[in-house]
Short mmCIF file of C-alpha atoms and ligand atoms in Angstrom, two decimals:
data_model
loop_
_atom_site.label_atom_id
_atom_site.label_comp_id
_atom_site.label_asym_id
_atom_site.label_seq_id
_atom_site.Cartn_x
_atom_site.Cartn_y
_atom_site.Cartn_z
CA MET H 20 67.04 0.98 -16.06
CA SER H 21 64.33 2.24 -15.05
CA ILE H 22 63.69 6.62 -14.83
CA SER H 23 60.14 5.96 -13.28
CA GLY H 24 62.24 3.33 -11.07
CA THR H 25 58.36 1.51 -10.78
CA LYS H 26 59.08 -1.51 -13.29
CA THR H 27 58.50 -4.95 -11.48
CA LYS H 28 58.68 -6.79 -14.77
CA LYS H 29 58.31 -5.86 -18.87
CA ARG H 30 56.34 -3.49 -19.60
CA ILE H 31 54.30 -3.48 -22.67
CA LEU H 32 51.89 -0.15 -23.70
CA SER H 33 48.69 0.23 -26.25
CA GLY H 34 46.24 1.38 -28.03
CA VAL H 35 43.19 2.11 -30.23
CA GLN H 36 42.05 5.02 -30.95
CA PRO H 37 38.21 6.06 -30.10
CA THR H 38 37.40 6.91 -33.76
CA GLY H 39 34.13 4.68 -34.18
CA ASN H 40 33.66 1.67 -33.38
CA LEU H 41 35.84 -1.57 -32.70
CA HIS H 42 35.74 -4.48 -35.06
CA MET H 43 37.25 -7.84 -35.77
CA GLY H 44 40.51 -7.08 -36.81
CA THR H 45 41.42 -4.75 -33.78
CA TYR H 46 40.17 -7.78 -31.62
CA ILE H 47 42.88 -9.97 -33.03
CA GLY H 48 45.46 -8.22 -34.03
CA ALA H 49 45.84 -6.35 -30.63
CA LEU H 50 43.15 -6.65 -27.58
CA MET H 51 43.52 -10.46 -28.38
CA GLN H 52 47.67 -10.09 -27.65
CA TRP H 53 46.66 -8.06 -24.80
CA ARG H 54 44.90 -9.70 -23.19
CA ALA H 55 47.08 -13.33 -23.30
CA ASN H 56 49.85 -11.32 -22.50
CA GLN H 57 48.53 -8.97 -19.73
CA VAL H 58 49.53 -11.77 -16.91
CA ASP H 59 53.42 -11.93 -17.79
CA TYR H 60 53.92 -7.83 -18.34
CA GLU H 61 52.99 -4.72 -16.84
CA SER H 62 50.32 -3.90 -19.55
CA LEU H 63 49.18 -0.33 -19.88
CA PHE H 64 45.94 -0.11 -22.34
CA CYS H 65 45.32 3.24 -23.84
CA VAL H 66 42.14 5.01 -25.42
CA VAL H 67 44.61 7.26 -27.58
CA ASP H 68 41.84 10.15 -27.76
CA LEU H 69 44.20 12.68 -28.67
CA HIS H 70 45.55 10.72 -31.28
CA ALA H 71 41.44 11.14 -32.83
CA LEU H 72 41.56 14.91 -33.14
CA THR H 73 44.32 14.36 -36.21
CA VAL H 74 41.50 14.23 -38.60
CA PRO H 75 39.22 17.52 -36.60
CA GLU H 76 36.49 17.01 -39.80
CA ALA H 77 35.66 14.47 -38.41
CA VAL H 78 35.23 14.60 -35.32
CA ASP H 79 32.00 15.41 -33.38
CA PRO H 80 33.15 16.27 -29.23
CA GLU H 81 30.33 14.36 -28.06
CA VAL H 82 30.66 11.08 -30.08
CA LEU H 83 34.66 11.13 -29.22
CA ARG H 84 33.92 11.45 -26.03
CA ARG H 85 30.96 8.55 -25.84
CA ASN H 86 33.73 6.19 -27.92
CA SER H 87 36.40 7.19 -26.10
CA ARG H 88 34.26 5.21 -23.22
CA GLU H 89 32.67 2.48 -25.70
CA ILE H 90 36.16 1.55 -26.68
CA SER H 91 37.74 1.84 -23.17
CA ALA H 92 34.67 -0.52 -22.01
CA LEU H 93 35.41 -2.42 -24.46
CA TYR H 94 39.01 -3.61 -23.74
CA ILE H 95 37.25 -4.29 -20.65
CA ALA H 96 34.93 -6.32 -22.18
CA CYS H 97 37.14 -8.06 -24.14
CA GLY H 98 39.00 -9.37 -20.86
CA ILE H 99 41.68 -7.17 -19.88
CA ASP H 100 41.43 -7.65 -16.85
CA PRO H 101 42.01 -3.89 -15.19
CA GLU H 102 43.02 -5.10 -11.81
CA ILE H 103 45.49 -6.27 -13.49
CA SER H 104 45.53 -4.11 -16.36
CA ASN H 105 46.35 -0.18 -16.26
CA ILE H 106 43.16 1.63 -18.22
CA PHE H 107 42.97 4.92 -19.15
CA VAL H 108 42.38 7.58 -21.74
CA GLN H 109 45.01 9.46 -22.71
CA SER H 110 43.74 12.88 -22.46
CA ASP H 111 43.86 12.65 -18.73
CA VAL H 112 47.44 12.30 -18.73
CA HIS H 113 49.13 15.82 -20.08
CA GLU H 114 52.82 14.12 -19.82
CA HIS H 115 51.77 12.69 -23.10
CA ALA H 116 51.09 16.26 -24.84
CA GLU H 117 54.04 17.36 -23.44
CA LEU H 118 56.92 15.20 -24.51
CA SER H 119 55.15 15.11 -28.14
CA TRP H 120 56.70 18.30 -28.48
CA ILE H 121 59.64 18.27 -26.95
CA LEU H 122 60.31 14.45 -29.27
CA GLY H 123 58.62 16.73 -31.93
CA CYS H 124 61.42 19.22 -31.88
CA VAL H 125 64.13 16.77 -32.55
CA THR H 126 62.10 14.16 -35.86
CA PRO H 127 63.43 15.37 -39.30
CA LEU H 128 60.27 16.52 -40.88
CA GLY H 129 61.02 13.79 -44.02
CA TRP H 130 61.10 10.91 -41.36
CA LEU H 131 57.43 12.30 -40.60
CA TYR H 132 56.74 12.21 -44.73
CA ARG H 133 57.79 9.16 -45.57
CA MET H 134 54.71 7.91 -43.16
CA THR H 135 52.92 5.36 -45.48
CA GLN H 136 50.11 6.26 -43.45
CA PHE H 137 50.09 10.20 -43.47
CA LYS H 138 50.21 9.46 -47.55
CA THR H 139 46.90 7.51 -47.82
CA LYS H 140 45.07 9.77 -45.28
CA SER H 141 47.03 13.53 -46.37
CA ASP H 142 46.54 12.10 -50.23
CA LYS H 143 42.52 12.29 -50.29
CA ARG H 144 42.04 15.87 -48.81
CA ASP H 145 43.20 18.99 -50.40
CA SER H 146 44.08 20.56 -46.38
CA VAL H 147 45.23 18.65 -44.10
CA GLY H 148 46.18 20.21 -39.69
CA SER H 149 50.14 19.80 -38.98
CA GLY H 150 48.74 17.19 -36.06
CA LEU H 151 47.74 14.26 -39.20
CA LEU H 152 52.12 14.26 -40.18
CA THR H 153 53.45 14.68 -36.58
CA TYR H 154 50.96 12.25 -35.42
CA PRO H 155 53.76 9.67 -35.29
CA VAL H 156 55.84 11.55 -32.86
CA LEU H 157 52.77 11.53 -30.66
CA GLN H 158 52.58 8.04 -30.11
CA ALA H 159 56.81 7.32 -29.77
CA ALA H 160 55.71 10.12 -26.48
CA ASP H 161 52.72 7.45 -25.74
CA ILE H 162 55.49 4.93 -25.79
CA VAL H 163 58.91 6.10 -24.69
CA LEU H 164 56.61 7.93 -21.57
CA TYR H 165 55.89 4.47 -20.05
CA GLU H 166 59.59 2.67 -20.26
CA ALA H 167 57.61 -0.09 -22.49
CA ASP H 168 59.36 -3.48 -24.11
CA GLN H 169 56.75 -4.60 -26.68
CA VAL H 170 54.37 -2.58 -28.25
CA PRO H 171 51.55 -5.41 -29.20
CA VAL H 172 49.99 -3.75 -32.61
CA GLY H 173 49.22 -5.44 -35.42
CA GLN H 174 50.87 -5.19 -38.75
CA ASP H 175 49.28 -1.94 -40.21
CA GLN H 176 51.71 -0.42 -36.99
CA LYS H 177 55.10 -1.33 -38.05
CA GLN H 178 55.90 2.04 -39.42
CA HIS H 179 54.63 3.47 -36.29
CA ILE H 180 56.75 1.51 -33.59
CA GLU H 181 59.97 1.61 -36.29
CA ILE H 182 60.05 5.15 -36.48
CA ALA H 183 59.14 5.90 -32.18
CA ARG H 184 62.80 3.27 -32.02
CA GLU H 185 64.34 5.98 -34.97
CA ILE H 186 63.17 9.04 -31.88
CA ALA H 187 63.99 7.79 -28.98
CA GLN H 188 66.98 6.49 -30.40
CA ARG H 189 67.81 10.20 -31.76
CA PHE H 190 66.58 12.04 -28.81
CA ASN H 191 69.13 9.31 -26.66
CA HIS H 192 72.24 10.14 -28.97
CA LEU H 193 71.47 14.00 -28.84
CA PHE H 194 71.09 13.97 -24.85
CA GLY H 195 71.54 10.83 -23.32
CA ASP H 196 70.64 7.53 -22.88
CA LEU H 197 67.11 8.43 -21.62
CA LEU H 198 64.64 6.35 -23.17
CA THR H 199 63.84 3.15 -23.60
CA ILE H 200 63.86 1.63 -26.79
CA PRO H 201 60.87 -0.09 -27.58
CA GLU H 202 60.30 -3.18 -29.67
CA PRO H 203 57.44 -3.96 -32.09
CA MET H 204 55.18 -7.67 -30.28
CA ILE H 205 53.29 -8.87 -33.89
CA PRO H 206 51.33 -11.61 -33.11
CA LYS H 207 52.07 -14.48 -35.91
CA MET H 208 48.66 -15.19 -37.17
CA GLY H 209 45.84 -12.37 -37.80
CA ALA H 210 48.34 -9.54 -37.82
CA LYS H 211 46.54 -8.43 -40.47
CA VAL H 212 42.35 -9.50 -41.00
CA MET H 213 41.17 -8.47 -44.48
CA GLY H 214 37.63 -7.10 -45.58
CA LEU H 215 35.35 -9.98 -45.88
CA ASP H 216 33.95 -7.90 -49.39
CA ASP H 217 37.53 -7.32 -50.93
CA PRO H 218 40.19 -9.26 -49.17
CA SER H 219 42.86 -7.36 -51.17
CA ARG H 220 42.40 -4.01 -48.84
CA LYS H 221 42.76 -4.69 -44.61
CA MET H 222 39.82 -4.68 -42.60
CA SER H 223 39.70 -1.16 -41.82
CA LYS H 224 37.68 1.04 -39.91
CA SER H 225 37.05 4.35 -42.08
CA ILE H 226 36.34 1.82 -44.67
CA GLY H 227 33.40 -0.27 -42.43
CA MET H 228 31.86 2.85 -41.96
CA GLU H 229 31.05 3.47 -45.25
CA VAL H 230 30.78 0.33 -46.85
CA LYS H 231 28.12 -2.42 -45.39
CA GLY H 232 29.83 -5.71 -45.67
CA HIS H 233 33.46 -4.94 -44.89
CA SER H 234 34.16 -5.22 -41.64
CA ILE H 235 32.29 -7.41 -38.48
CA GLY H 236 31.58 -4.82 -35.69
CA LEU H 237 32.52 -5.91 -32.04
CA LEU H 238 29.07 -3.98 -31.70
CA ASP H 239 27.70 -6.02 -34.82
CA PRO H 240 24.70 -7.35 -34.06
CA PRO H 241 24.96 -11.31 -34.33
CA LYS H 242 22.58 -11.66 -37.64
CA VAL H 243 24.62 -8.39 -39.76
CA ALA H 244 27.27 -10.33 -38.47
CA ARG H 245 26.39 -13.44 -40.46
CA LYS H 246 25.41 -11.72 -42.65
CA ALA H 247 28.53 -10.08 -43.98
CA ILE H 248 30.13 -13.49 -43.68
CA MET H 249 28.25 -15.48 -45.96
CA ARG H 250 28.46 -12.05 -48.29
CA ALA H 251 32.50 -11.90 -47.78
CA VAL H 252 34.44 -12.65 -51.05
CA THR H 253 36.19 -16.14 -52.18
CA ASP H 254 36.92 -17.66 -55.18
CA SER H 255 35.40 -19.77 -58.31
CA GLY H 256 36.91 -22.94 -56.91
CA ASN H 257 36.04 -25.02 -53.29
CA ASP H 258 40.09 -26.18 -52.62
CA ILE H 259 39.91 -25.29 -48.41
CA ARG H 260 43.46 -25.30 -47.80
CA PHE H 261 45.35 -22.59 -45.59
CA ASP H 262 49.09 -22.81 -48.36
CA HIS H 263 46.56 -22.96 -51.21
CA ALA H 264 43.77 -20.45 -50.74
CA SER H 265 43.23 -17.41 -52.79
CA PRO H 266 42.92 -14.31 -49.82
CA GLY H 267 39.15 -14.32 -49.49
CA VAL H 268 39.46 -18.03 -48.34
CA LEU H 269 42.78 -17.24 -45.87
CA ASN H 270 41.20 -14.38 -44.12
CA LEU H 271 38.25 -17.01 -43.44
CA LEU H 272 40.49 -19.85 -42.55
CA THR H 273 42.11 -16.94 -40.58
CA LEU H 274 39.61 -16.22 -38.80
CA TYR H 275 38.34 -19.48 -38.24
CA GLU H 276 41.77 -20.40 -37.03
CA VAL H 277 42.69 -17.78 -34.40
CA LEU H 278 38.98 -17.55 -32.99
CA THR H 279 39.13 -21.51 -32.23
CA ASP H 280 42.81 -21.87 -31.22
CA GLU H 281 42.43 -25.47 -33.65
CA SER H 282 45.21 -26.89 -35.26
CA ARG H 283 45.48 -26.09 -39.52
CA GLU H 284 45.60 -29.92 -39.80
CA SER H 285 41.83 -30.48 -38.31
CA ILE H 286 40.78 -27.27 -39.23
CA GLU H 287 41.33 -28.59 -43.39
CA ALA H 288 40.23 -31.73 -41.74
CA ARG H 289 37.06 -30.60 -40.74
CA PHE H 290 35.81 -28.27 -44.51
CA SER H 291 38.10 -31.47 -47.10
CA GLY H 292 35.12 -31.84 -49.76
CA LYS H 293 32.49 -29.41 -47.97
CA GLY H 294 32.47 -25.95 -49.70
CA TYR H 295 32.63 -22.29 -48.80
CA GLY H 296 29.14 -22.33 -47.65
CA HIS H 297 29.91 -24.56 -45.51
CA LEU H 298 33.03 -22.89 -44.04
CA LYS H 299 31.20 -19.46 -43.91
CA LYS H 300 28.24 -20.77 -41.80
CA ASP H 301 31.00 -21.96 -39.35
CA VAL H 302 33.45 -19.00 -39.37
CA ALA H 303 30.02 -17.00 -38.90
CA ASP H 304 28.59 -19.44 -35.71
CA VAL H 305 32.58 -18.79 -33.69
CA VAL H 306 32.71 -14.80 -34.21
CA ILE H 307 29.25 -14.42 -32.81
CA ALA H 308 30.30 -16.88 -29.91
CA THR H 309 33.17 -14.99 -29.34
CA LEU H 310 31.06 -11.68 -29.41
CA GLU H 311 27.98 -12.18 -27.58
CA PRO H 312 29.85 -13.03 -24.37
CA ILE H 313 31.76 -9.21 -25.36
CA GLN H 314 28.51 -8.02 -25.93
CA ALA H 315 26.82 -9.17 -22.42
CA ARG H 316 29.80 -7.80 -20.94
CA PHE H 317 29.25 -4.50 -22.09
CA THR H 318 26.00 -3.61 -21.95
CA GLU H 319 26.20 -3.92 -18.11
CA LEU H 320 29.33 -1.89 -18.04
CA MET H 321 28.03 1.40 -19.57
CA ASN H 322 25.18 0.91 -17.42
CA GLU H 323 27.43 0.95 -14.41
CA PRO H 324 29.07 4.33 -15.47
CA GLY H 325 30.38 4.66 -12.17
CA TYR H 326 32.23 1.58 -12.39
CA LEU H 327 33.97 2.68 -15.43
CA ASP H 328 34.77 6.80 -14.19
CA GLY H 329 36.77 4.52 -10.85
CA ILE H 330 38.46 2.60 -13.35
CA LEU H 331 39.88 5.47 -15.85
CA ASP H 332 40.95 7.96 -12.99
CA LYS H 333 42.94 5.06 -11.11
CA GLY H 334 43.84 4.26 -14.39
CA ALA H 335 45.49 7.83 -15.30
CA GLU H 336 46.35 8.21 -11.35
CA ARG H 337 48.40 5.57 -11.95
CA ALA H 338 49.29 6.15 -15.43
CA ARG H 339 50.75 9.24 -14.65
CA SER H 340 52.32 8.27 -11.66
CA ILE H 341 55.29 6.37 -14.42
CA ALA H 342 54.52 9.26 -16.87
CA ALA H 343 55.93 12.04 -14.90
CA PRO H 344 59.10 10.86 -13.58
CA VAL H 345 60.05 10.64 -16.89
CA LEU H 346 58.90 13.75 -18.47
CA THR H 347 60.35 15.36 -15.68
CA ALA H 348 63.82 13.88 -16.79
CA VAL H 349 63.21 14.23 -20.12
CA LYS H 350 62.42 18.14 -19.47
CA GLN H 351 66.21 18.64 -17.17
CA ALA H 352 67.88 16.95 -19.60
CA VAL H 353 66.90 19.06 -22.67
CA GLY H 354 67.32 21.98 -20.01
CA LEU H 355 63.88 22.70 -19.75
CA GLY H 356 62.81 24.00 -15.34
CA ARG H 357 64.41 24.44 -12.93
P1 TYM V 497 44.05 1.54 -35.04
O1 TYM V 497 43.09 2.27 -33.80
O2 TYM V 497 44.64 1.52 -36.27
O3 TYM V 497 44.61 0.02 -34.06
C1 TYM V 497 44.37 -0.45 -32.83
C2 TYM V 497 44.80 -1.65 -33.01
O4 TYM V 497 44.61 -2.43 -34.37
C3 TYM V 497 44.88 -3.29 -34.82
N1 TYM V 497 44.32 -3.28 -36.01
C4 TYM V 497 44.66 -4.10 -36.50
N2 TYM V 497 45.06 -5.49 -36.75
C5 TYM V 497 44.91 -7.03 -37.62
N3 TYM V 497 44.10 -6.37 -38.22
C6 TYM V 497 43.12 -5.47 -39.26
N4 TYM V 497 42.58 -5.33 -39.72
C7 TYM V 497 43.36 -4.51 -37.73
N5 TYM V 497 42.53 -2.83 -37.86
C8 TYM V 497 43.68 -3.05 -36.72
C9 TYM V 497 45.95 -1.87 -34.92
O5 TYM V 497 47.53 -2.91 -35.44
C10 TYM V 497 46.47 -1.66 -33.58
O6 TYM V 497 47.86 -2.23 -33.02
N6 TYM V 497 48.17 4.96 -34.07
C11 TYM V 497 47.80 3.24 -33.36
C12 TYM V 497 47.17 3.72 -31.95
C13 TYM V 497 47.65 3.95 -31.42
C14 TYM V 497 49.35 3.46 -30.54
C15 TYM V 497 49.37 3.93 -29.53
C16 TYM V 497 49.51 1.35 -30.77
C17 TYM V 497 48.42 5.66 -30.71
N7 TYM V 497 49.50 5.06 -29.72
C18 TYM V 497 51.10 4.21 -28.97
C19 TYM V 497 50.04 1.30 -29.79
C20 TYM V 497 51.23 2.17 -28.97
C21 TYM V 497 45.74 3.35 -34.40
O7 TYM V 497 46.13 4.40 -35.19
O8 TYM V 497 45.56 2.13 -33.89
#
C-alpha cells in the first residue's frame, strides 16, 4: 500500500553527505548500485545537506552550499540519469525535518547511544551537538518519507538502515500500519572499500581530507590517483589470489574486479606471477579510465548552472509531491493538524 499513491514500481532512496569530495568508496559502495538499479526501481537520490550540519564547527556555509551543488553534479556525472531518477537536495524539502521531529519522539535514547558512528564521532570531541545523536532519526525520516522499499548503501550504513526499520516499526506499532519498512541493499562486491594507506580502515572522507594517499577522490587529477594507488599498502609477498590475499591486496583486487567486471579466474590468471607493482599499475589504469569521463561531465555540468538548477528544482518539486501526503498521514495519525 502506498500513502502517496504515486508508486509505479518498487522504490529506492539513498543519499550522500555533502562534506568534502566523493571518493572511490562512495562511488563503488553507493553510486554504482544506484546507477545499476535506477531503471528497475523508481529512484530518489538526495544530497543530504541537513546531515552535514551535525558537525557544525566543520561547516563553512559557502562551502556547504558549493558542496551540495558539486555532489548533485557528481551524481549526474557518475551516470545517474536525471530523466529517470529524481535528484534533489534534502533541505529543499522541509518535510524531512518535520517528520524527523515526530519520529524522534518515538525513538528511545538507548537506541541512539548504541550507534557505532555516534560513539566514534563523539569520542573525539569535548562537546557534541544533539544532532549528532539524533542523526539516524533524520535518516529514518529521509527513507520512510518516500515509502522506500530498498536503500542502496555501503556496508557502513547497515546499522543506520536497521535503526530506520526499528523506528518505523515502533511508529507503526504505536499509531497504525502506516510506514513502509525499508530493506538495506548492500552490494556483493565493494561494499567496504578500504583505505589505500591502511587497509584495516574503510576509505573515508574525513581521513582522506587529512591523510595524503588514503583515498582516491572522484575529482583527483589522474597523477594524484595513480600516486596514491602505487603507494598503496600491500604485504611482503607476491601471491595474487582473492582467497589468499592480505587486506591491502584484496582491496586492490576488488577495485579491479568491480571496475572491470572481469571474472576472478581471469583476473587471477592475468596477474599470476607478475607481482604487486604490475597489479597496482593496472588498477591505476582502470581507476583513471573510470574517473576521466566523470570529471569531463562534471566540468560541463558546473559550467551550465542553469541546467543543474532546473534539475534540482524539478527534483525537489517531485520529492515534495511524494513526501507531503506521507507527512500529512503521519500528522493525522499522531493527532496533529485539524
Ligand atoms: P556517506 O555520505 O558517509 O556515504 C555515502 C554512501 O557511500 C557509502 N560509502 C562506502 N561504500 C563502500 N566503501 C566505502 N569506503 C564507503 N564510504 C562510503 C556509504 O555506505 C553510503 O551509502 N548517513 C549517510 C547518508 C544518508 C542516507 C540517508 C543514506 C542520509 N540519509 C538515507 C541512505 C538513505 C552517510 O553519511 O553516507
